[in-house]
C-alpha positions in Angstrom: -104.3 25.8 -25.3 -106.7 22.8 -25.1 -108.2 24.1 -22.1 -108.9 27.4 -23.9 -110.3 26.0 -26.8 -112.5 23.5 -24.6 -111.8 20.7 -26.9 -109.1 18.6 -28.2 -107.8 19.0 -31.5 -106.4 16.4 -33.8 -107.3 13.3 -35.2 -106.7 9.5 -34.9 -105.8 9.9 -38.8 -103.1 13.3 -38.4 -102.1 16.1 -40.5 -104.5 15.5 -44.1 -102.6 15.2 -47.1 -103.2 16.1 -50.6 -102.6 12.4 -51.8 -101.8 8.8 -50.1 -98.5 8.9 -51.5 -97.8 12.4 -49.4 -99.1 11.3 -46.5 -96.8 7.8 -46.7 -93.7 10.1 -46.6 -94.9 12.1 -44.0 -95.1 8.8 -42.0 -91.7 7.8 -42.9 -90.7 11.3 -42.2 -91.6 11.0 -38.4 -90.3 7.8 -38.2 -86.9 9.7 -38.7 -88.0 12.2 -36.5 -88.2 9.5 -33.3 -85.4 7.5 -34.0 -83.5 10.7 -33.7 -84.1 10.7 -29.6 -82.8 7.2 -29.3 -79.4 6.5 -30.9 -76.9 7.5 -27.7 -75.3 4.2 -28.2 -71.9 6.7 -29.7 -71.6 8.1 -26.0 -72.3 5.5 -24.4 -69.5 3.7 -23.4 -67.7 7.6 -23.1 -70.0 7.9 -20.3 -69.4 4.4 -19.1 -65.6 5.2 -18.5 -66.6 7.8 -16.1 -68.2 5.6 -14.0 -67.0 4.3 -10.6 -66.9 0.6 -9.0 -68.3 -1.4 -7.5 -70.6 -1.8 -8.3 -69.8 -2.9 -12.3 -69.9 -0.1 -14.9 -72.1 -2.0 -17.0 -74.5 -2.7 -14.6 -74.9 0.9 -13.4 -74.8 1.7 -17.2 -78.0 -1.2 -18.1 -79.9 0.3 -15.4 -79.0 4.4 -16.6 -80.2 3.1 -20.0 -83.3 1.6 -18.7 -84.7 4.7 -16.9 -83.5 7.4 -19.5 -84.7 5.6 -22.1 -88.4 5.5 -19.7 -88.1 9.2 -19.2 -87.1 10.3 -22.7 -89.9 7.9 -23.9 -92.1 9.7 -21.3 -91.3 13.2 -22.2 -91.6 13.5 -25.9 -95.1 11.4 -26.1 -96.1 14.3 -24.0 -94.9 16.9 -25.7 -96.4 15.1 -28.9 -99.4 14.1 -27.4 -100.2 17.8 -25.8 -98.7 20.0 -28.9 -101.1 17.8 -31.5 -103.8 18.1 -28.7 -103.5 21.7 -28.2 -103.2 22.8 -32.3 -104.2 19.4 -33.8 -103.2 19.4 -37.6 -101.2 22.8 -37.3 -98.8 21.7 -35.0 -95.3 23.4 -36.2 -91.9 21.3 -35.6 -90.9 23.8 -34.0 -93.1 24.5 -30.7 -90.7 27.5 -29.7 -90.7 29.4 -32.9 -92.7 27.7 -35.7 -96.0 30.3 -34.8 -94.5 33.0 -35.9 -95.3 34.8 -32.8 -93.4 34.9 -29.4 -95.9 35.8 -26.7 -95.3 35.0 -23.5 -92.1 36.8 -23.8 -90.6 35.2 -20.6 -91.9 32.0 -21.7 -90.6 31.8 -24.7 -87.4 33.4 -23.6 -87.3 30.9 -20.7 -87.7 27.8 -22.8 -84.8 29.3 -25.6 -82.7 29.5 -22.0 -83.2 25.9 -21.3 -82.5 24.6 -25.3 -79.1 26.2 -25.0 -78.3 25.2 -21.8 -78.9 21.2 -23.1 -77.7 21.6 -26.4 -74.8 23.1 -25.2 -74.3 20.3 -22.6 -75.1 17.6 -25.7 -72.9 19.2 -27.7 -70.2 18.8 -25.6 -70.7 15.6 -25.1 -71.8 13.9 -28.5 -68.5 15.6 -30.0 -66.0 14.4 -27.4 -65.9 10.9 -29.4 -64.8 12.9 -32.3 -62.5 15.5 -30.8 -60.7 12.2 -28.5 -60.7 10.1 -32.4 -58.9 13.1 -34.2 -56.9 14.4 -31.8 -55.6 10.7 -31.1 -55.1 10.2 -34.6 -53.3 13.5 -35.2 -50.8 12.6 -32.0 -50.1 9.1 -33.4 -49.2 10.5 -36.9 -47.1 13.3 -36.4 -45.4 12.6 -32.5 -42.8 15.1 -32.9 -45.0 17.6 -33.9 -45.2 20.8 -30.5 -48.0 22.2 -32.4 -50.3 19.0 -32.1 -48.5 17.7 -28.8 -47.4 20.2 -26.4 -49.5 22.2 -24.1 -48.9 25.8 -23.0 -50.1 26.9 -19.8 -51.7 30.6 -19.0 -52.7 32.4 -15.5 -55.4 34.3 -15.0 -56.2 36.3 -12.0 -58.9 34.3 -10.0 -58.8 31.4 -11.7 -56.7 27.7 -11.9 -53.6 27.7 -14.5 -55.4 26.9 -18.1 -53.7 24.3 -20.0 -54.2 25.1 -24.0 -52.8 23.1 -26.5 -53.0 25.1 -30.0 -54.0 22.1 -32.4 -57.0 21.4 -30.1 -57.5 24.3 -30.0 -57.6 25.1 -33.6 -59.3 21.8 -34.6 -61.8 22.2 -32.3 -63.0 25.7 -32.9 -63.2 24.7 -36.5 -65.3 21.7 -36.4 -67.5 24.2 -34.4 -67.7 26.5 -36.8 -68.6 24.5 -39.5 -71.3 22.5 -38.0 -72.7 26.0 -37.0 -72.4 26.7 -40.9 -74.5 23.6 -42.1 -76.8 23.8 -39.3 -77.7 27.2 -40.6 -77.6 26.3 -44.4 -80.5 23.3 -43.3 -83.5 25.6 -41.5 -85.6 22.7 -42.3 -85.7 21.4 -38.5 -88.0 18.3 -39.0 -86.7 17.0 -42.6 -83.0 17.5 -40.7 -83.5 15.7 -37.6 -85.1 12.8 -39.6 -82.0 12.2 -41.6 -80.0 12.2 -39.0 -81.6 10.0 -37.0 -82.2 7.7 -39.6 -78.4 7.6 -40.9 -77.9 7.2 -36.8 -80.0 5.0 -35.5 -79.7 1.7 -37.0 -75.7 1.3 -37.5 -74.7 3.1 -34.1 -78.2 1.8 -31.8 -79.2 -1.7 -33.6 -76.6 -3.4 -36.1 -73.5 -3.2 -34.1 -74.7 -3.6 -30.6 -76.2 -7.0 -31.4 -73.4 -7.6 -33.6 -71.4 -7.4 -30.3 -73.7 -9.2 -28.5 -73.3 -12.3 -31.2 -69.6 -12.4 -30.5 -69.4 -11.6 -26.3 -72.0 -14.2 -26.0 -71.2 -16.4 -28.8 -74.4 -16.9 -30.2 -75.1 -19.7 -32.9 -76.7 -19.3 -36.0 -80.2 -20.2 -36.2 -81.3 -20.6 -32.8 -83.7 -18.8 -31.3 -82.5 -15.9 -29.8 -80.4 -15.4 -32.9 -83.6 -15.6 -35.6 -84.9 -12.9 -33.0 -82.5 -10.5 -32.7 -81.8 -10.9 -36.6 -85.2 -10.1 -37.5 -85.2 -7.4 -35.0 -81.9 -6.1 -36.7 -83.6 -5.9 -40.1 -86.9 -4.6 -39.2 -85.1 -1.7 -37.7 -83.4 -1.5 -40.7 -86.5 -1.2 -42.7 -87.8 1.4 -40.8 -84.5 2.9 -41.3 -84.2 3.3 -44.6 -88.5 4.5 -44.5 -87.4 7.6 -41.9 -84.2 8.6 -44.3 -86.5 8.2 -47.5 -89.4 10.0 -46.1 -86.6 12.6 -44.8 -85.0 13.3 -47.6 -88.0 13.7 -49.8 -89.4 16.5 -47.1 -85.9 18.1 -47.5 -86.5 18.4 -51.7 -90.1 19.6 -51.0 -89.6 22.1 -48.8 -86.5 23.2 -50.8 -88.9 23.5 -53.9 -91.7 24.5 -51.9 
């Protein structure tokens, strides 16, 4: 599109607003909007546990951290960069869908194909934490229980003997279900992603990390690397509580709207 046009859209000032006050919770919206892409800190140590050594899980885990990070970084300031320089101030959330038009076909079809095939590898993977914390819970409370604890096996021509135990089963296509259900009842796609990533990012990928660090470490109080990380802690944390603010005032807007 920017070649087409022959220029560059866009400003160094954004999408206009109608007043500053607007415009300051569109900032605070997008600052929900990236912190979204960086609080993986919840699977983290799942995918540590998968990991072989030597050498050290944590080492090979530092180092993963370092060039996903890189690469995430990498790929979404070009996808903002190019979008915004492509349709400057008209840029939809939405870069699949938000046009209202779906030419190429293939394209378009072709990009849809790759969003399921990572959301539906995410998904599986972001929810394990929460299928493995149930499930756990549910065993410990009720031991005797063959619906919760036993597992039924079933052959199928062609394939390995599946192993299916019903609670899982059960808890597990519910809790599907209904995050299908308010994903569909909250089509605003920016105003969403900001709250989650606001409500996300600073407990699961700032506080409790360095919290941890304090303790493994055993960091003093009041020396220097302490007064750092704590004033990193709570900057994060204003920027925080800026992305969910800004977030959940786009959500009442566009509900309104």
């Amino acid at each position: 599109m920017a070649l087409e046009n022959g220029t560059i859209k866009g400003s160094i000032a954004g999408v206009s607003a109608a007043t500053t006050a607007n415009k300051l919770w569109l900032a605070f919206e997008a600052l929900g909007d990236i912190a979204f892409a960086y609080p993986y800190s919840i699977i983290l140590l799942e995918i540590q546990d998968t990991l072989k050594s030597p050498p050290p899980e944590n080492k090979t885990m530092k180092k993963a951290s370092m060039i996903s990070i890189f690469i995430t970084t990498f790929f979404y300031l070009c996808c903002g960069c190019f979008g915004y320089a492509a349709f400057g101030n008209n840029t939809p959330g939405n870069l699949l869908t938000g046009f209202g038009f779906f030419e190429p076909y293939w394209l378009v079809d072709l990009a849809n194909a790759c969003v399921v095939l990572h959301l539906v590898g995410g998904y599986q993977i972001y929810s394990q934490p929460v299928f493995a914390f149930v499930e756990g819970w549910f065993s410990r409370k009720f031991p005797s229980s063959g619906f919760v604890n036993n597992f039924h096996s079933f052959k199928l021509p062609l394939i390995p003997p599946l192993h299916i135990n019903l609670f899982r089963l059960c808890f597990r296509t519910v809790y599907v279900a209904s995050t299908t259900a308010v994903a569909m009842a909250f089509p605003y796609f920016n105003q969403v992603l900001g709250v989650l990533g606001a409500l996300n990012f600073w407990p699961l990928a700032i506080y409790f990390p360095v919290e941890m660090y304090f303790v493994q470490m055993k960091i003093g109080a009041w020396t220097r690397k302490w007064i750092v990380l704590r004033t990193f802690s709570f900057a994060c944390l204003l920027i925080t509580i800026a992305g969910l603010l800004g977030s959940i005032e786009g959500l009442i807007s566009a509900k309104l709207g």
